[in-house]
Short mmCIF file of C-alpha atoms in Angstrom, two decimals:
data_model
loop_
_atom_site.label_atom_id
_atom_site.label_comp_id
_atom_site.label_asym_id
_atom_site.label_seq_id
_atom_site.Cartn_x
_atom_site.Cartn_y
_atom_site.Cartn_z
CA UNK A 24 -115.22 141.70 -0.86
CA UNK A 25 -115.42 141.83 -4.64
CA UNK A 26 -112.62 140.78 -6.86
CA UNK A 27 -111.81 140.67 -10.56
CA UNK A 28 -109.41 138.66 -12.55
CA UNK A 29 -108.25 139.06 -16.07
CA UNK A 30 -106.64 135.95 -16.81
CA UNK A 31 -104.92 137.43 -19.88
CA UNK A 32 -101.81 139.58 -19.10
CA UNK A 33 -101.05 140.32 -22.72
CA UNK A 34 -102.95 139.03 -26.19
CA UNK A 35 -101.99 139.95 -29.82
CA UNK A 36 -104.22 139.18 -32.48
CA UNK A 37 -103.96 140.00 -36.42
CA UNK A 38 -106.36 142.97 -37.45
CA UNK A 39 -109.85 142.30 -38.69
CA UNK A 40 -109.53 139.07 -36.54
CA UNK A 41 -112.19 138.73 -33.93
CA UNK A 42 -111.23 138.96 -30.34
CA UNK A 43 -112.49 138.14 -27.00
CA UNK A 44 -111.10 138.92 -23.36
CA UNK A 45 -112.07 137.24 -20.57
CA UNK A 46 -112.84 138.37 -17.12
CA UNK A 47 -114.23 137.18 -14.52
CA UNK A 48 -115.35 138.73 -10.94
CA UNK A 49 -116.74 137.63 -7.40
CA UNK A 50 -119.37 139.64 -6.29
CA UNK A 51 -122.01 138.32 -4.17
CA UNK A 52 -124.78 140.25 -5.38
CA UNK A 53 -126.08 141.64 -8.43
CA UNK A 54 -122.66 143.30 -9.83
CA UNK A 55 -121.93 146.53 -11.91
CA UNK A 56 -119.71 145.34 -14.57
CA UNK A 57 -117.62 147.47 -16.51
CA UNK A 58 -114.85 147.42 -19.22
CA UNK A 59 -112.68 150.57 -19.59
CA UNK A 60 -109.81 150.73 -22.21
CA UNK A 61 -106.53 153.18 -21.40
CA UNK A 62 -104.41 154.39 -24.41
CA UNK A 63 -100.98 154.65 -24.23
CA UNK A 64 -100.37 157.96 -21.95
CA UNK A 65 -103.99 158.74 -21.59
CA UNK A 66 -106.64 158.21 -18.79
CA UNK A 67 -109.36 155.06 -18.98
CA UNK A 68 -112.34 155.71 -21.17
CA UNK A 69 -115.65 153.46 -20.32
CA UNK A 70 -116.67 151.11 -23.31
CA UNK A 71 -119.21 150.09 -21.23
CA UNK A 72 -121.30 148.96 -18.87
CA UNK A 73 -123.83 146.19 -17.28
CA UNK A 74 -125.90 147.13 -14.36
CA UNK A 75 -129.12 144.88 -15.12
CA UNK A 76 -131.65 143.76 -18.06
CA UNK A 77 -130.22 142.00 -21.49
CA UNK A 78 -127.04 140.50 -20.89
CA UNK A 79 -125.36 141.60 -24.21
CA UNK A 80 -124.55 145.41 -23.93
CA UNK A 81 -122.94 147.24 -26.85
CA UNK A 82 -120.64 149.15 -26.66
CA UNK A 83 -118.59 152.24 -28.15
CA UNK A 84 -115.83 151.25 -31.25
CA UNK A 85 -117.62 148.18 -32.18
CA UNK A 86 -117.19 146.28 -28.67
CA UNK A 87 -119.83 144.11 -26.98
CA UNK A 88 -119.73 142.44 -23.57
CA UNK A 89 -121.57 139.20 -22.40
CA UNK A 90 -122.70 138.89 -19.20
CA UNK A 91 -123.06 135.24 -17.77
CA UNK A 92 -124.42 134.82 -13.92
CA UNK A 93 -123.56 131.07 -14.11
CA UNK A 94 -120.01 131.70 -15.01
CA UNK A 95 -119.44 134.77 -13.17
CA UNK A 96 -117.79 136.25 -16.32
CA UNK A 97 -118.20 138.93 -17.86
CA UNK A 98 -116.31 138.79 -21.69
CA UNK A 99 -115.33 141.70 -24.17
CA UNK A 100 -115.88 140.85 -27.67
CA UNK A 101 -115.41 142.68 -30.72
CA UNK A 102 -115.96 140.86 -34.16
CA UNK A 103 -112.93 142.52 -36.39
CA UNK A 104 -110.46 144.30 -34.60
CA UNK A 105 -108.26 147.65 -35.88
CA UNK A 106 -104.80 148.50 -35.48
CA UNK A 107 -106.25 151.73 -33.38
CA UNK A 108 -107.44 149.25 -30.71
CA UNK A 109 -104.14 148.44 -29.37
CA UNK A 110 -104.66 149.32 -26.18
CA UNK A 111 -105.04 148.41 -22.47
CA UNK A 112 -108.33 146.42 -21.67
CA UNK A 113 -109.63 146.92 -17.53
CA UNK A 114 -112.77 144.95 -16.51
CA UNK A 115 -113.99 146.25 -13.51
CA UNK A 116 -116.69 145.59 -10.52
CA UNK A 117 -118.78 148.01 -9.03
CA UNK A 118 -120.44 147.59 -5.26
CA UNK A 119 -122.33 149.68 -3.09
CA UNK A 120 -120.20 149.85 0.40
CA UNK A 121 -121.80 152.25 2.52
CA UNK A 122 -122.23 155.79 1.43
CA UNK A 123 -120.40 155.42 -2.29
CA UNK A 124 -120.36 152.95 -4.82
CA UNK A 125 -116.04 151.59 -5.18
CA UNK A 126 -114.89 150.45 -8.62
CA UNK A 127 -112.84 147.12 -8.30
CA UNK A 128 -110.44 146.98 -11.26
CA UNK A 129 -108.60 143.43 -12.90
CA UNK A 130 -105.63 143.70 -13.69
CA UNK A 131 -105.73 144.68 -17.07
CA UNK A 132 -104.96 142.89 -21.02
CA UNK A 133 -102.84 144.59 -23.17
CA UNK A 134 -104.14 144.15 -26.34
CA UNK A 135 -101.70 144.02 -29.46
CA UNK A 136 -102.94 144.41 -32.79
CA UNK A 137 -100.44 143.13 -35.84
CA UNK A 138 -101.15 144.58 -39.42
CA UNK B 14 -117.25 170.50 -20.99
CA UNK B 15 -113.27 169.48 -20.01
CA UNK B 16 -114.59 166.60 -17.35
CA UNK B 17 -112.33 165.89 -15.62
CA UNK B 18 -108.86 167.57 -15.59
CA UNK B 19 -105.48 166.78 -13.55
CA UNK B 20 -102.45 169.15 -12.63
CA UNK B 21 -99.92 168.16 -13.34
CA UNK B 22 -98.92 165.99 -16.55
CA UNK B 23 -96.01 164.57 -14.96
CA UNK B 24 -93.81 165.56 -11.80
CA UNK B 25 -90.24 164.52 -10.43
CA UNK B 26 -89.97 164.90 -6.65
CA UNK B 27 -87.20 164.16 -4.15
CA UNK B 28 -87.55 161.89 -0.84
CA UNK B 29 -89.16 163.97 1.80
CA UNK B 30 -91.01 166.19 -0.43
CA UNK B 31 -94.44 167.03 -0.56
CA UNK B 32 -96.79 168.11 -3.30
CA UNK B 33 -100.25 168.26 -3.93
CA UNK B 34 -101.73 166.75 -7.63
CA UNK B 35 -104.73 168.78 -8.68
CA UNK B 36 -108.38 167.07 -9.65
CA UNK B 37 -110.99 169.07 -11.30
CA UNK B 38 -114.22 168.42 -12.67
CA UNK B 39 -117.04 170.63 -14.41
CA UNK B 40 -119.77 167.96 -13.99
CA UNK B 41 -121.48 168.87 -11.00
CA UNK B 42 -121.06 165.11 -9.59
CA UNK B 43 -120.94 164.75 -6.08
CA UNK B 44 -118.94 161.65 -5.90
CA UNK B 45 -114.91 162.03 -6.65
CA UNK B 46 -112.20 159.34 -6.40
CA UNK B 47 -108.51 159.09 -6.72
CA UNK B 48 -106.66 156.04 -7.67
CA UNK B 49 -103.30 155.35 -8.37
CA UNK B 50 -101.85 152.64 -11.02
CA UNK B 51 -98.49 150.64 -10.49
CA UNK B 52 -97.68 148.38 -13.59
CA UNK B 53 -99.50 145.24 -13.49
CA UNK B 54 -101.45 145.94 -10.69
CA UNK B 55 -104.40 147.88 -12.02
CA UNK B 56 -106.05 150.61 -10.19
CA UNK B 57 -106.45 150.98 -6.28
CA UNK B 58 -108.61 153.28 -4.69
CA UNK B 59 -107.10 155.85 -1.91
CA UNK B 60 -109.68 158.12 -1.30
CA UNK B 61 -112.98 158.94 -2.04
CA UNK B 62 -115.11 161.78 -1.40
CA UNK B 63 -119.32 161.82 -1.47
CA UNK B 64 -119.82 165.74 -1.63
CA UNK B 65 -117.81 168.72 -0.11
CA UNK B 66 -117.01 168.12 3.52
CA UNK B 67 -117.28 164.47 2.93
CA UNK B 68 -114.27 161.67 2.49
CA UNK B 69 -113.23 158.84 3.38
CA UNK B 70 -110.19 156.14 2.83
CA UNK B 71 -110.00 153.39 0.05
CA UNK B 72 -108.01 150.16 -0.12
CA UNK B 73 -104.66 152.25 0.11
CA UNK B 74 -104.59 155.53 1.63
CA UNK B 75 -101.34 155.49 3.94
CA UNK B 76 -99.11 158.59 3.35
CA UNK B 77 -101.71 160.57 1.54
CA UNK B 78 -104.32 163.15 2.58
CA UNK B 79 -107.68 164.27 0.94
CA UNK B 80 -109.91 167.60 1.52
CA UNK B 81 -113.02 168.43 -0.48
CA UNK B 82 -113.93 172.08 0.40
CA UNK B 83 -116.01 172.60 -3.51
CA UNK B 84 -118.08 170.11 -5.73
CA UNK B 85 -115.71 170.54 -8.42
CA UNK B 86 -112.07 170.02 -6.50
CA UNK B 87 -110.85 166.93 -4.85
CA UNK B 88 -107.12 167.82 -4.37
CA UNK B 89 -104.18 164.37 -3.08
CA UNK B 90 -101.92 165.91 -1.07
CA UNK B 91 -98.56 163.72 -0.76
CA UNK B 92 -96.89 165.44 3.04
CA UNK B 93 -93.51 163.38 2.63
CA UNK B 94 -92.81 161.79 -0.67
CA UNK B 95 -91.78 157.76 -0.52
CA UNK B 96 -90.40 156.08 -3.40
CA UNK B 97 -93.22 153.58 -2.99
CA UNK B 98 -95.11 156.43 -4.30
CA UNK B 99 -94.03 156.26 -7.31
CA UNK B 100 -96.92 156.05 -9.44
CA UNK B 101 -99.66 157.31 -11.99
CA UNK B 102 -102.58 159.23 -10.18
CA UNK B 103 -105.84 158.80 -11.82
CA UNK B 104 -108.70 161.56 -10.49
CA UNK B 105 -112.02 160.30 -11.53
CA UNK B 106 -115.77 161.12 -10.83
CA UNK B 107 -119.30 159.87 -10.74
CA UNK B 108 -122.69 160.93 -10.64
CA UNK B 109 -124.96 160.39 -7.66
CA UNK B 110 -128.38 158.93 -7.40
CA UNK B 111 -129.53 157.66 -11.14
CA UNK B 112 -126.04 156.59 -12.26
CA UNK B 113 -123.12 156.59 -9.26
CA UNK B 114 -121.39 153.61 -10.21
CA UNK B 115 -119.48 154.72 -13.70
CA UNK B 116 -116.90 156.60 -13.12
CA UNK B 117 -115.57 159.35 -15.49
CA UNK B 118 -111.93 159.76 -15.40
CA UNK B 119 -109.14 162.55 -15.68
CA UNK B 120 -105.65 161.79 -18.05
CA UNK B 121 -103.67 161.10 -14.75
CA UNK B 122 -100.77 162.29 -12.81
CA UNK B 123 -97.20 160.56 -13.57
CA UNK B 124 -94.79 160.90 -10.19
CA UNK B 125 -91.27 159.49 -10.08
CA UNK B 126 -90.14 160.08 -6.65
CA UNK B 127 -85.96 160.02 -6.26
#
């Protein structure tokens, strides 16, 4: 079974600082990677996604993701980061199990931004 | 196009209760999920449905119930309300064959069962 772990509970970081969180996942095939953020209050919006091909995908709001086989990770980046990003940061896995495709979610970061 | 929309916002029930939480979607996707999030514990998946007529459990799906009679609903039906139920209910939906594994979803469902 597929598993994801954001090492990361909680990060704060000073805005326009660069940031990175980390995930990492166990998959034994190809995965689906994801990264969805959730707002205070509000459902999770996708940021994006990695399904195959260059393994740097851009994102929405500035955000980029690495993918790295050899490391099974799977890292959010974003170069200067704004007060509106404060947020909470879900990696995710995706796997074809019989007739659907199931979404494995990390834990989550909660991302604090300091002005 | 709304996407996907929940009823209700939030909801207080009492032991014993039930209630059913509401998941819409204008999309036309044929796959629908629902989730539910417990503080520090991300999302788990409870149900899942691949097209009217069609569902099936996920990782947690004691003490809830699922039907799927339209594309567009995918109604949780809680039959006797637990405090371990106590939770926020995320609806969400994806598109089937060219791009089933993102998931679009709803604002979410906040229950406090007392």
């Amino acid at each position: 079974a597929q598993s994801v772990t954001q090492p990361d509970i909680h990060i704060t970081v000073s805005e326009g600082a660069s940031l990175e969180l980390r995930c990492n996942y166990s998959y034994g095939a190809t995965p689906y990677l994801f990264w969805y953020v959730q707002s205070p209050g509000q459902g999770l919006q996708l940021l994006l996604k990695y399904f195959s091909g260059d393994t740097l995908v851009q994102g929405i709001k500035g955000f980029e993701a690495e993918f790295k086989r050899s490391q099974s990770s799977f890292n959010l980046r974003k170069p200067s980061v704004h007060w509106s990003d404060a947020a909470e940061y879900f990696c995710a896995v995706g796997a074809r199990t019989g007739t659907a495709s199931k979404l494995t979610f990390g834990t989550g970061t909660r991302l604090q931004v300091t002005l | 196009n709304a996407g996907v929309t929940q009823t209700p916002k939030f909801r207080i029930l009492k032991i014993g209760q039930s209630m059913t939480l509401q998941c819409t979607q204008d999309m036309n996707h044929n796959y629908m999920y629902w989730y539910r999030q417990d503080p520090g514990m991300g999302l788990k998946l409870i149900y899942y449905s691949v097209g009217a007529g069609i569902t099936d459990k996920g990782e947690v799906p004691n003490g809830y119930n699922v039907s799927r009679s339209t594309t567009e609903d995918f109604p949780l039906r809680l039959e006797l309300a637990a405090p371990s139920q106590t939770s926020v209910y995320f609806c969400a939906s994806s598109y089937s064959p060219q791009d089933q594994e993102t998931q679009y979803f709803g604002p979410g469902t906040r229950l406090l069962v007392l």
